[in-house]
C-alpha cells in the first residue's frame, strides 16, 4: 500500500495514502476534537461535510486553518493540532455554536451524551462572548421522534442517514445562512413527511436536536397504579446491546439480567417478544408455503416474492414509496403486534384481568415501534394492543433510575407462557435472521423431512444485499436479503420492474438489522460494535435447546388452546394486517 | 406553506408534467424545472414542488431545500405589479434604502410582502447593472432611475388603475 | 457593416435600456424607414458603451459621433440633421465639464482617454445578435488558428505566457488552471463559464455577455480544445434575461456556422455549449458551489481539494473561468502572448474591467490597463466626486473586498498592490464614497449582504457573520462598547481563518479594512455616540437653524408625525422625542434651515 510521511505535532507519522489528518492523528494517539464528522464504517459512508470547523488544524504553508477531517495527508506535510491559533479558533467556533444553542442542558434528553456539551466541557467554556439572536423553531413531536431543531448544529449527519443510507428523503437542509437547518419539506412536521421512524437520524444526532419520544414517565405512572397489570415484552436485539449502557463489552448477552431487572422495576409479568417471533414464523411461514404451493401448481397470479413484514419502518417505507407493491409483503403482523393481541385476548383471560386494565409495554431496539403501537389497525375500540414502547436506551436509563446495579444482577428466566422461545426467534434481531428462522420451519413443513443442518450460513452476513438459493429437497428456493432502506429500495425496484425471481425477501430497515436499530445504545458508526452484537445473536441461538419455531411447546399449546391453525380465521383476525397507500400527494385537482 | 392552500387546475398539472418531461424528468434538471414552473405559476407553492418531486423521483424535502436556498424562487404569490428595489452597493450609497422605507410606508407592507388587494408586492434585489441610474427601482418590466423618496408616491399612482 | 453608409448604434446596456433606449431604437428605425433610407442606414441595438452616466447613448458610424442623453423624441432630429443633412446635433453632444466645449468623439472624452478596451473590445461596436458582424471584427479567428495550427499544449503555453489571471477575483493564473484540467485523465471533461455575477454593484460580465456574446462562445471552445472537453456550460444569472437571450442567439448562430457542434471547421473537434441558470445565490460564484448548483443541488461549497480540475461537474474534470477571463482569450491568441504581457504590471498583465459607481460623476463601465492608479480612475476617468463633495473611500472587490482611502489613491491597480493596501481586485465592482457615507454603516451593509447570502453550511459563516452583523448593528445604534470593537476584530480574524469557502474567508474584509482605515469613526460611534456622516439614524437628530428658518410652515405641514411646531414667520422647532428622522422636513425646506446634528 502507498503511504505518506508527515509530521503532526512534531511526531513523525506514516499513514496510508488518502488518510485524513483527523484519522492519521487519532490512529497515532493525537486527539483532535470533532463534531460533524462521523465515519459510518459498517455502511462504508463517511459524513464529512467539513462544515463545523471544530477539527481545524494548522498546516504549514497554508493560508487558512484546515479541517482535519476533510484534509488528506500529503507527503512532507507539517501539521500542528494544538497551536494557540488553533485553540483560539476552535474555541471561538464552539462558542459560536453555543451562542445559537439553547442552554437548557438540565432538561435536555441528550444531557450527558451530547457531543456539543462534551466539547464545551473539554474546552472549559464558561461564558459566551458573542451573544445574539438565537434560532427558534416550532418543536415537532411525532409518535416516535422529537425534533427540537433549535439544537441543530448543521452537522448533516441525519441528512446523510435519511438520504444516502436510507433513501427515505424525509429530511433535507433547508433555507440558508443563519436560517439554515435540517427539516422535512416545507418545514412541516415529520408526521406529514415520508419519515419511516427508523430512528437512524436520532442514532447519529450529536445533540438534543433529534431524540426519541420518551415513555419512561408514562411507564412509571402505570407501574404505580394498583388497578393496572403492567406486563412487558422485550425484543431479541435488546439483550445483545443493553449491557453496553452499563459498561459491558459490546456483544455481551444479558438476557437473564434483563429479565431480573424488568422484574425489579415492577412488571407483573416479564415476557419475551421472542415468543411472538416464533408465532410470526408460524403465520408468515405458512403464508409463504401457501403462496409457494399455488405458484408451484402453476398459479401465475400468486404474489411472489413474499416479503417479511416484521419491521415497522420497512412497512412505513413501502406504504410511502412502493404502495403499488403492497400486496406482496406478508400480511403477518410484526412480533410486537402479535404479542399484543395474544396478551390482551388470550393471556388476560387466563389471569382474569380485564383488557382495559392490562398494560402491555414493549422494550424495543427501535423507534418505529413507538409509531407502530399507535397505528389504528392495532387498536380495539381505541385501546392499543401494545400500549407503548420503550427503546433499549430508555430502558437502560430506567434501570439506572431504579438504582439497580445491572452488572451484578442474577440471571432469571422469562415468565410462562409468553416467555418461552426458540433459537429461531432470537435471530430475528439480525439481518438475515427472520428469513433463516422462516426457512427452518418452512423446510420441514414443505418437505415433511427433518432439517439436518439448522444453520443456514448462506443467509448470514452483513453485506448490504445478499441472495442465496436453498434446496428444499429438490425445489430451489431463492432468497433475497437487504438491510438498510437504501438497499431495500434497490431490491424493491427490481421487483417492480419484474426483474426479480426471488421467492422470499427479508428486509430490515436498519443497517445490521434490529441490532443496529435506532433505539439501541449509540454505536457512533463503530462497525465492531455491530459485529459483536451480530455474533452474540447467533451465539444465543446456538445455545437454545429448541431452535425451530414450530417446536416451541407454548406455541403448539397456543394454537391448540386458542388460535386453531396458522393462518386460520382467528389468526387472520388477530395476527394479520393490511397495508395502506400513503404516497398520495395532498393536492386537490380541480 | 400549509396556510396558503391552493388547488391546482388539471391543465396546470398537465403543463407542469410537460415541463418535467421536456427536461427528461432528470433529477439534475430540478433547478431548470423550477425556473420553468415559476414562469408558469409566478411562484412555487407546495403542491407544485410535490408534483415536480414526484416526476423527477426526488424527495420533496430536497426540492424544498433548493427552493428555500435560492432567493430567486418564491413560495408566495407576487402582486400584480411586483416592485423591486435595487440594494446593490451603488444604489445603496445613493440612498436606495430610503426608497425602500418610503415604499414600505406607502404600501404598508414589509419586504417580501404583498398588499392586501394583491396589487403590489415588494422585494429587494442586488444590482441590476443600471448603476448609472442609481438609485433604481423596478415595477414589472419598467425601470425607474434616479428615484428620490418624494417621487415614490407619484410613481405608485401610475399603477392605481 | 460596410455595406451601409451609416450605422446608428443605440446602447443596449441595462442602464440605457432602463432609460428607454429600446424606444429610441424603434423611433430611429421608423424615421429611417419614413425617409426611405433603409438601404443606406442600419439601426442596431449594440452592447454597452460604458458611459452609463450620460445614457442613453447613440453612436453614429463611421464618423463616430457620440450622442448622450438621447430621448425617444430626438430620433427625428438625429435622422433629419445628422444623416440627411450631415450636421451634428450640437445639443446632444457631450459637454466637457471643464472647458464647456462640445465633444463629438468618444476618444476625446476624459472618460475614455485613459481606458484600453480589450475585454470590451467589441462592446458597443457591433450588433451582438449578428454573428457576421462579430466575424467581420475578427471573431472566431482565434478559434480557427488554434484548431488548425496549434496543439492544445501550445495554446495553453500561450495563455500561460500571456500572464492572464482569473478575473473572477482570486487572480489564479488561467493558463496554469487549464494545464491542470488538461492533465486530468478522463473520458469526459467540462468547460464552465461562471456568469453568475453576484457582486452588488458590478455588471461587467453582464455587459460583455450582452455586448459581445460570441467572444465567450469562442473562448470556451478554445478552452475545450486545450483541456480535452467537448461540453461547455454557461452558468448564468436568471436575472439577466437579455444576456441569456443574446447567448442563446450566439450559440445558435455559431452552430449554424459550424463553429460549435461536431467537427468544427472540419478539424474533427467537437464542442457544444448549454446554459444553466442560477437562481439568486451569491455563493454560487464560488466554483464548487456553482458546480453543485449546476448539478441541481443547493449551492453549497465543498472543501478543496479535490479541485474541479480533478473532480468537478458530475465528478468529471472541470475548468471554471469567469466571463471576463474568457473574453480576453481570443485576442490573446490572435495578437500573441507578448502583446498581452506588454500591457499591465509585472505580475498582473492586461487590463481589468470595472463597474465604476457610487458618488462619482462618470458612472459607467470602464476598462483600464493594470497599473493604472485609483486616482486616475476616480478623478480622470470618473471625473471626480459628485456634487463637489469630499472623497472618502473607494471600495473594490465588493463584499470580499475593502475600502481604500485618500492615502491609497496612488495605488496601482493590480492584484498584489490592492491586496497590500487592504482590499482585493475582486470581480470589478468599484464604488466611490463621499463624506456623507458612514463607514460603519457601509461595513454593516456588506455584512448584511453576507448574512443574506451565506449558504449556512459552516459555523463561522453561518453564526459568526451573523454575530459580526449584530455587533455592527449595535454600534450604528449607539449601543456599542469598546469591547465590541475588540470582539469584532477578533471574530473577523477567526472567521477569515476558519470559514469553509472563499465567500466566508473573505467576508470579514470590509469590516477589517474599515476598522483599519476608519478606526476613529468606529470610536466616535461607540464613545461619542456620533455619526459624522449623519447616516446612522439613531445617532443623529434633525434640528432647525433659527437663523435660517423663515417660518414658512412647510416642514410642519409635511412632518408625518407632527413633531414640528411653531408659529408662522417664526423659527420652528422639532420635538426630538416625536421625530422619527424620516428626513421629510429637510427635503421640503427651501431655506436649508434643517440641519443634521
Short mmCIF file of C-alpha atoms in Angstrom, two decimals, chain B:
data_model
loop_
_atom_site.label_atom_id
_atom_site.label_comp_id
_atom_site.label_asym_id
_atom_site.label_seq_id
_atom_site.Cartn_x
_atom_site.Cartn_y
_atom_site.Cartn_z
CA UNK B 1 -46.93 26.69 3.06
CA UNK B 2 -49.77 24.96 4.63
CA UNK B 3 -51.63 28.18 5.25
CA UNK B 4 -51.76 29.14 1.59
CA UNK B 5 -53.74 26.21 0.35
CA UNK B 6 -54.14 26.31 -3.37
CA UNK B 7 -55.76 23.92 -5.68
CA UNK B 8 -54.18 23.24 -9.00
CA UNK B 9 -56.19 23.08 -12.15
CA UNK B 10 -55.86 19.92 -14.13
CA UNK B 11 -54.39 21.80 -17.09
CA UNK B 12 -51.78 23.35 -14.81
CA UNK B 13 -50.77 19.91 -13.61
CA UNK B 14 -50.51 18.86 -17.22
CA UNK B 15 -48.36 21.89 -18.02
CA UNK B 16 -46.12 21.04 -15.11
CA UNK B 17 -45.81 17.43 -16.21
CA UNK B 18 -44.93 18.65 -19.71
CA UNK B 19 -42.20 20.86 -18.29
CA UNK B 20 -40.74 17.95 -16.33
CA UNK B 21 -40.93 15.75 -19.41
CA UNK B 22 -39.20 18.37 -21.51
CA UNK B 23 -36.23 18.10 -19.17
CA UNK B 24 -36.34 14.32 -19.37
CA UNK B 25 -37.53 14.12 -15.74
CA UNK B 26 -33.87 14.16 -14.78
CA UNK B 27 -33.11 14.95 -11.14
CA UNK B 28 -30.17 17.12 -12.20
CA UNK B 29 -32.57 19.41 -14.08
CA UNK B 30 -34.56 20.32 -11.00
CA UNK B 31 -33.41 23.94 -10.96
CA UNK B 32 -34.29 24.42 -14.61
CA UNK B 33 -37.67 22.80 -13.98
CA UNK B 34 -38.28 25.12 -11.02
CA UNK B 35 -37.43 28.14 -13.18
CA UNK B 36 -39.92 26.99 -15.79
CA UNK B 37 -42.57 26.25 -13.16
CA UNK B 38 -42.17 29.65 -11.58
CA UNK B 39 -42.53 31.07 -15.07
CA UNK B 40 -45.93 29.39 -15.34
CA UNK B 41 -47.34 29.98 -11.87
CA UNK B 42 -45.45 33.07 -10.80
CA UNK B 43 -44.43 31.26 -7.63
CA UNK B 44 -43.78 27.78 -6.35
CA UNK B 45 -46.49 26.62 -3.96
CA UNK B 46 -46.01 23.36 -2.09
CA UNK B 47 -48.25 21.48 -4.48
CA UNK B 48 -46.11 22.43 -7.45
CA UNK B 49 -43.00 21.27 -5.63
CA UNK B 50 -44.70 17.97 -4.77
CA UNK B 51 -45.52 17.31 -8.40
CA UNK B 52 -42.01 18.19 -9.54
CA UNK B 53 -40.52 15.92 -6.88
CA UNK B 54 -42.74 13.06 -7.94
CA UNK B 55 -41.89 13.47 -11.62
CA UNK B 56 -38.17 13.76 -11.05
CA UNK B 57 -38.12 10.97 -8.47
CA UNK B 58 -36.50 13.07 -5.80
CA UNK B 59 -37.70 13.72 -2.26
CA UNK B 60 -39.90 16.77 -1.94
CA UNK B 61 -37.75 17.77 1.05
CA UNK B 62 -34.86 18.12 -1.36
CA UNK B 63 -36.92 20.25 -3.74
CA UNK B 64 -37.95 22.48 -0.86
CA UNK B 65 -34.31 22.57 0.26
CA UNK B 66 -33.46 24.02 -3.13
CA UNK B 67 -36.41 26.40 -3.36
CA UNK B 68 -35.66 27.77 0.09
CA UNK B 69 -31.97 28.16 -0.74
CA UNK B 70 -32.20 30.32 -3.83
CA UNK B 71 -33.61 33.79 -3.44
CA UNK B 72 -35.00 33.83 -6.98
CA UNK B 73 -37.54 31.19 -6.05
CA UNK B 74 -40.54 32.20 -4.03
CA UNK B 75 -43.39 30.34 -2.39
CA UNK B 76 -45.51 33.45 -2.10
CA UNK B 77 -47.56 34.81 -4.98
CA UNK B 78 -46.33 38.15 -6.22
CA UNK B 79 -48.52 41.18 -6.63
CA UNK B 80 -49.93 42.27 -9.97
CA UNK B 81 -47.17 44.86 -10.09
CA UNK B 82 -44.09 43.40 -8.43
CA UNK B 83 -41.78 46.11 -7.14
CA UNK B 84 -38.08 45.50 -6.66
CA UNK B 85 -35.69 47.97 -5.12
CA UNK B 86 -32.05 47.62 -6.01
CA UNK B 87 -29.90 47.33 -2.91
CA UNK B 88 -26.66 46.93 -4.79
CA UNK B 89 -23.83 49.00 -3.36
CA UNK B 90 -24.10 51.75 -5.94
CA UNK B 91 -27.80 52.22 -5.29
CA UNK B 92 -27.31 51.82 -1.55
CA UNK B 93 -24.81 54.65 -1.30
CA UNK B 94 -27.15 56.77 -3.38
CA UNK B 95 -29.97 56.20 -0.95
CA UNK B 96 -31.97 53.22 -2.15
CA UNK B 97 -32.71 52.25 1.43
CA UNK B 98 -34.74 55.44 1.81
CA UNK B 99 -36.71 54.50 -1.31
CA UNK B 100 -37.40 51.14 0.27
CA UNK B 101 -38.54 52.77 3.51
CA UNK B 102 -40.85 55.06 1.59
CA UNK B 103 -42.33 52.14 -0.36
CA UNK B 104 -42.91 50.21 2.84
CA UNK B 105 -44.66 53.22 4.27
CA UNK B 106 -46.75 53.93 1.19
CA UNK B 107 -47.76 50.31 0.63
CA UNK B 108 -47.89 49.37 4.29
CA UNK B 109 -46.08 46.09 3.67
CA UNK B 110 -42.72 44.64 4.54
CA UNK B 111 -40.12 43.32 2.12
CA UNK B 112 -41.41 40.03 0.75
CA UNK B 113 -45.00 41.05 1.32
CA UNK B 114 -47.93 41.69 -0.99
CA UNK B 115 -50.58 44.35 -0.48
CA UNK B 116 -53.97 43.14 0.69
CA UNK B 117 -55.52 43.95 -2.69
CA UNK B 118 -52.82 41.87 -4.41
CA UNK B 119 -51.76 44.85 -6.47
CA UNK B 120 -48.19 45.35 -5.31
CA UNK B 121 -45.51 43.13 -3.86
CA UNK B 122 -42.20 44.37 -2.57
CA UNK B 123 -38.79 42.77 -2.83
CA UNK B 124 -35.13 43.72 -2.92
CA UNK B 125 -32.50 42.73 -5.40
CA UNK B 126 -28.78 43.17 -5.76
CA UNK B 127 -27.52 45.20 -8.68
CA UNK B 128 -29.40 45.23 -11.93
CA UNK B 129 -26.45 46.76 -13.74
CA UNK B 130 -28.07 50.16 -14.04
CA UNK B 131 -25.71 51.83 -11.59
CA UNK B 132 -25.65 54.93 -13.74
CA UNK B 133 -29.27 55.49 -12.79
CA UNK B 134 -28.85 54.77 -9.10
CA UNK B 135 -30.95 54.51 -7.06
CA UNK B 136 -33.11 52.25 -9.13
CA UNK B 137 -36.45 50.60 -8.59
CA UNK B 138 -38.30 48.28 -10.91
CA UNK B 139 -42.04 47.84 -11.24
CA UNK B 140 -42.96 44.98 -13.53
CA UNK B 141 -40.74 45.49 -16.58
CA UNK B 142 -40.30 49.22 -16.09
CA UNK B 143 -37.12 50.54 -14.51
CA UNK B 144 -37.19 53.83 -12.66
CA UNK B 145 -33.85 55.52 -12.21
CA UNK B 146 -32.61 58.36 -10.01
CA UNK B 147 -35.58 57.89 -7.75
CA UNK B 148 -35.99 60.05 -4.67
CA UNK B 149 -38.33 59.25 -1.79
CA UNK B 150 -40.51 62.13 -2.88
CA UNK B 151 -41.11 60.55 -6.29
CA UNK B 152 -42.37 57.25 -4.91
CA UNK B 153 -45.95 58.35 -4.38
CA UNK B 154 -46.33 59.66 -7.91
CA UNK B 155 -44.76 56.58 -9.42
CA UNK B 156 -47.13 54.32 -7.50
CA UNK B 157 -50.07 56.47 -8.57
CA UNK B 158 -49.45 55.42 -12.18
CA UNK B 159 -50.45 51.90 -11.22
CA UNK B 160 -53.61 52.81 -9.32
CA UNK B 161 -55.84 51.87 -12.21
#
